[in-house]
Tab-separated table of C-alpha atoms in Angstrom:
chain	number	residue	atom	x	y	z
I	1	MET	CA	78.775	66.294	125.970
I	2	ARG	CA	76.385	68.590	127.766
I	3	LEU	CA	76.421	72.259	126.872
I	4	ASN	CA	75.946	75.023	129.311
I	5	LYS	CA	72.476	76.632	129.007
I	6	GLY	CA	74.007	80.094	128.811
I	7	LEU	CA	76.206	79.057	125.926
I	8	ILE	CA	73.229	77.577	124.090
I	9	GLY	CA	71.359	80.905	124.440
I	10	VAL	CA	74.239	82.873	122.990
I	11	ILE	CA	74.494	80.537	119.983
I	12	ALA	CA	70.748	80.778	119.335
I	13	LEU	CA	70.774	84.593	119.498
I	14	GLY	CA	73.663	84.776	117.016
I	15	ALA	CA	71.801	82.560	114.541
I	16	VAL	CA	68.729	84.803	114.698
I	17	LEU	CA	70.754	87.951	114.137
I	18	THR	CA	72.602	86.396	111.196
I	19	PHE	CA	69.349	85.305	109.533
I	20	ALA	CA	67.790	88.737	110.033
I	21	GLY	CA	70.835	90.453	108.533
I	22	CYS	CA	70.661	88.301	105.422
I	23	GLY	CA	66.977	89.111	104.977
I	24	SER	CA	67.630	92.852	105.261
I	25	ASN	CA	70.356	92.731	102.597
I	26	ASP	CA	68.100	90.807	100.204
I	27	ASP	CA	65.260	93.308	100.697
I	28	ALA	CA	67.617	96.228	100.134
I	29	ASN	CA	68.947	94.663	96.932
I	30	GLN	CA	65.434	94.021	95.676
I	31	THR	CA	64.351	97.587	96.498
I	32	THR	CA	67.387	99.064	94.751
I	33	GLY	CA	66.764	96.934	91.687
I	34	THR	CA	63.112	97.970	91.529
I	35	THR	CA	64.049	101.644	91.878
I	36	GLU	CA	66.558	101.378	89.029
I	37	VAL	CA	64.025	99.693	86.724
I	38	THR	CA	61.331	102.254	87.576
I	39	THR	CA	63.733	105.133	86.948
I	40	GLU	CA	64.733	103.704	83.557
I	41	ALA	CA	61.085	103.202	82.550
I	42	THR	CA	60.185	106.738	83.610
I	43	THR	CA	63.136	108.156	81.667
I	44	GLU	CA	62.143	106.234	78.513
I	45	THR	CA	58.517	107.347	78.816
I	46	THR	CA	59.536	110.984	79.303
I	47	THR	CA	61.879	110.825	76.305
I	48	GLU	CA	59.161	109.318	74.100
I	49	THR	CA	56.641	111.957	75.232
I	50	GLU	CA	59.067	114.782	74.475
I	51	ALA	CA	59.768	113.289	71.046
I	52	ASP	CA	56.060	112.984	70.265
I	53	THR	CA	55.436	116.562	71.398
I	54	THR	CA	58.281	117.829	69.253
I	55	ASN	CA	56.941	115.974	66.227
I	56	GLU	CA	53.441	117.319	66.793
I	57	ASP	CA	54.641	120.909	67.097
I	58	THR	CA	56.776	120.630	63.992
I	59	SER	CA	53.918	119.097	62.047
I	60	GLY	CA	51.629	121.915	63.155
I	61	GLU	CA	54.056	124.569	62.014
I	62	ASP	CA	54.359	122.946	58.583
I	63	THR	CA	50.663	122.428	57.878
I	64	ALA	CA	48.671	125.084	59.751
I	65	PRO	CA	47.357	127.772	57.345
I	66	GLU	CA	47.760	131.409	58.210
I	67	GLU	CA	44.587	133.028	59.453
I	68	GLY	CA	43.156	136.091	57.832
I	69	THR	CA	44.571	135.339	54.385
I	70	ALA	CA	42.732	134.495	51.160
I	71	GLU	CA	44.275	133.271	47.952
I	72	HIS	CA	42.879	134.390	44.603
I	73	SER	CA	43.778	133.722	41.013
I	74	GLU	CA	46.393	135.943	39.433
I	75	GLU	CA	43.815	137.363	37.018
I	76	LEU	CA	41.285	138.261	39.703
I	77	THR	CA	44.045	139.809	41.790
I	78	ARG	CA	45.067	141.986	38.832
I	79	ILE	CA	41.453	143.038	38.322
I	80	HIS	CA	41.135	143.976	41.969
I	81	ASP	CA	44.395	145.914	41.955
I	82	ALA	CA	43.439	147.749	38.750
I	83	VAL	CA	40.095	148.850	40.195
I	84	LYS	CA	41.697	150.106	43.398
I	85	GLU	CA	44.340	151.964	41.426
I	86	ALA	CA	41.710	153.560	39.182
I	87	TYR	CA	39.934	155.100	42.177
I	88	GLY	CA	42.973	155.862	44.306
I	89	GLU	CA	41.995	157.327	47.659
I	90	SER	CA	38.341	157.237	46.631
I	91	TYR	CA	38.324	153.437	46.887
I	92	VAL	CA	36.605	152.971	50.243
I	93	PRO	CA	35.917	149.197	50.585
I	94	ASN	CA	38.603	147.884	52.912
I	95	MET	CA	37.023	144.862	54.601
I	96	GLU	CA	36.968	141.560	52.724
I	97	TYR	CA	34.040	139.192	53.259
I	98	ASP	CA	34.622	135.445	53.458
I	99	SER	CA	32.423	132.919	51.675
I	100	GLU	CA	30.107	132.425	54.658
I	101	THR	CA	29.474	136.167	54.999
I	102	ALA	CA	29.007	136.522	51.226
I	103	LYS	CA	26.378	133.801	51.417
I	104	GLU	CA	24.519	135.574	54.213
I	105	LEU	CA	24.755	139.098	52.783
I	106	PHE	CA	24.595	138.565	49.030
I	107	GLY	CA	23.026	135.121	48.629
I	108	LEU	CA	26.129	133.743	46.909
I	109	GLN	CA	26.295	129.980	47.411
I	110	PRO	CA	29.930	128.755	47.683
I	111	GLU	CA	29.341	126.003	45.122
I	112	TRP	CA	28.439	128.612	42.486
I	113	TYR	CA	31.961	129.967	42.118
I	114	ASP	CA	35.606	129.010	42.357
I	115	ASP	CA	36.977	132.478	43.116
I	116	MET	CA	35.559	135.634	44.630
I	117	ILE	CA	36.580	138.955	46.112
I	118	ALA	CA	33.893	140.800	48.030
I	119	GLU	CA	34.723	143.970	49.929
I	120	GLY	CA	32.693	146.507	51.833
I	121	PRO	CA	33.296	149.447	54.166
I	122	MET	CA	34.280	149.096	57.791
I	123	ILE	CA	32.363	152.261	58.683
I	124	SER	CA	28.574	152.098	58.440
I	125	VAL	CA	28.262	155.634	57.099
I	126	HIS	CA	29.710	154.352	53.801
I	127	VAL	CA	28.049	151.948	51.382
I	128	ASP	CA	30.886	151.430	48.891
I	129	THR	CA	31.025	147.785	47.812
I	130	PHE	CA	33.045	145.782	45.286
I	131	ILE	CA	32.135	142.187	44.455
I	132	ALA	CA	33.898	140.138	41.790
I	133	VAL	CA	32.803	136.544	41.246
I	134	HIS	CA	34.188	133.893	38.913
I	135	PRO	CA	31.260	131.459	38.528
I	136	THR	CA	31.746	127.765	37.975
I	137	GLU	CA	30.360	126.338	34.747
I	138	GLY	CA	26.590	126.576	34.560
I	139	ASN	CA	26.279	128.968	37.526
I	140	GLU	CA	26.702	132.319	35.786
I	141	GLN	CA	22.954	133.007	35.909
I	142	ASN	CA	22.727	131.970	39.566
I	143	VAL	CA	25.408	134.503	40.479
I	144	GLU	CA	23.808	137.260	38.399
I	145	ASP	CA	20.388	136.589	39.904
I	146	ALA	CA	21.746	136.623	43.458
I	147	LEU	CA	23.559	139.927	42.976
I	148	ASN	CA	20.572	141.508	41.229
I	149	ALA	CA	18.313	140.371	44.068
I	150	TYR	CA	20.748	141.883	46.557
I	151	ARG	CA	20.783	145.152	44.631
I	152	ASP	CA	16.986	145.296	44.339
I	153	ASN	CA	16.567	144.740	48.061
I	154	LEU	CA	19.208	147.361	48.790
I	155	VAL	CA	17.485	149.953	46.581
I	156	ASN	CA	13.902	149.244	47.588
I	157	ASN	CA	13.988	148.041	51.177
I	158	SER	CA	17.101	149.276	52.961
I	159	MET	CA	17.323	152.410	55.084
I	160	GLN	CA	20.099	154.673	53.848
I	161	TYR	CA	21.607	157.998	54.801
I	162	PRO	CA	20.234	160.639	52.394
I	163	ALA	CA	23.733	161.199	51.006
I	164	ASN	CA	23.992	157.490	50.099
I	165	GLN	CA	20.543	156.895	48.636
I	166	VAL	CA	21.437	158.042	45.124
I	167	LYS	CA	24.711	156.135	45.250
I	168	VAL	CA	22.787	152.955	46.050
I	169	GLU	CA	20.432	153.589	43.132
I	170	ALA	CA	23.434	154.023	40.832
I	171	SER	CA	24.895	150.631	41.780
I	172	ARG	CA	25.079	148.036	39.025
I	173	VAL	CA	25.536	144.351	38.341
I	174	GLU	CA	27.854	143.856	35.390
I	175	THR	CA	29.088	140.727	33.615
I	176	VAL	CA	32.493	141.212	32.025
I	177	GLY	CA	34.238	138.258	30.442
I	178	ASP	CA	33.995	135.273	32.787
I	179	TYR	CA	33.226	137.412	35.844
I	180	VAL	CA	30.134	138.902	37.427
I	181	PHE	CA	30.521	142.136	39.385
I	182	PHE	CA	28.511	144.222	41.772
I	183	LEU	CA	29.774	147.800	41.760
I	184	MET	CA	28.911	150.647	44.115
I	185	LEU	CA	32.014	152.806	44.096
I	186	GLY	CA	33.505	156.258	43.742
I	187	SER	CA	32.869	159.799	44.903
I	188	ILE	CA	31.314	162.815	43.227
I	189	ASP	CA	31.391	166.573	43.550
I	190	LEU	CA	29.518	167.369	46.747
I	191	GLU	CA	28.296	170.624	45.230
I	192	ILE	CA	25.949	168.752	42.894
I	193	GLU	CA	22.440	169.225	44.249
I	194	ASP	CA	20.197	167.969	41.474
I	195	GLU	CA	19.301	164.347	42.133
I	196	ALA	CA	19.312	163.356	38.474
I	197	GLU	CA	22.776	164.856	38.017
I	198	MET	CA	23.983	163.038	41.117
I	199	LEU	CA	22.662	159.739	39.767
I	200	THR	CA	24.454	160.258	36.482
I	201	ALA	CA	27.666	161.219	38.261
I	202	TYR	CA	27.620	158.056	40.390
I	203	GLN	CA	26.852	155.899	37.361
I	204	GLU	CA	29.903	157.387	35.674
I	205	GLN	CA	31.937	156.555	38.762
I	206	ASN	CA	30.964	152.879	38.480
I	207	GLN	CA	31.958	152.955	34.827
I	208	ILE	CA	35.525	153.668	35.969
I	209	ALA	CA	35.627	150.181	37.478
I	210	VAL	CA	34.136	148.574	34.354
I	211	ASP	CA	36.755	150.254	32.144
I	212	ALA	CA	39.586	149.110	34.436
I	213	ILE	CA	38.268	145.542	34.430
I	214	LYS	CA	37.970	145.433	30.653
I	215	GLU	CA	41.507	146.715	30.280
I	216	VAL	CA	42.877	143.886	32.433
I	217	LEU	CA	40.861	141.297	30.497
I	218	GLY	CA	41.756	142.813	27.131
I	219	LEU	CA	38.152	143.495	26.191
């Protein structure tokens, strides 16, 4: 049977359109499937990242130390509190030095002690200083020598306001119990004019700290 050429053309065109339609549906299905997989992977990755971030933040809150704080033994804390109470408003040192600063200023090596409080004035016009060191075994002499060297340099080589010069000369290094102290504290009657009397008065002021320390230590 012979087919009309026009009919053959129509049949051929229909076959092409049908094949093209099938290809489009397959591509669309593949694209949709890929999109769904990608979306799921992205969601899982985001969830894992958020979980990791949450864990990191929580860990940081639990372990990060507070800045600007220093822990001391109960005994040294009581000594410090007793000295401050003994002087009242006349206790001027109000800035605590960390171990690195104590090393630079006073020559105290961190390995020489296991506890220390070192305080000085925030205002340069004052010289008041309190240093209390608990040396590790075998380092008592090292601590004493460092503080004595600091004192000698302060007395002999530093430039001081005239009102502070005698106070610097009255400073002392004192070993009490298991501690070594550098003391330059207190205030005196400003009407005292004689230098020798001023020196004695400041020495008596430092003795206030020694007495308070001995009372805490039961000595």
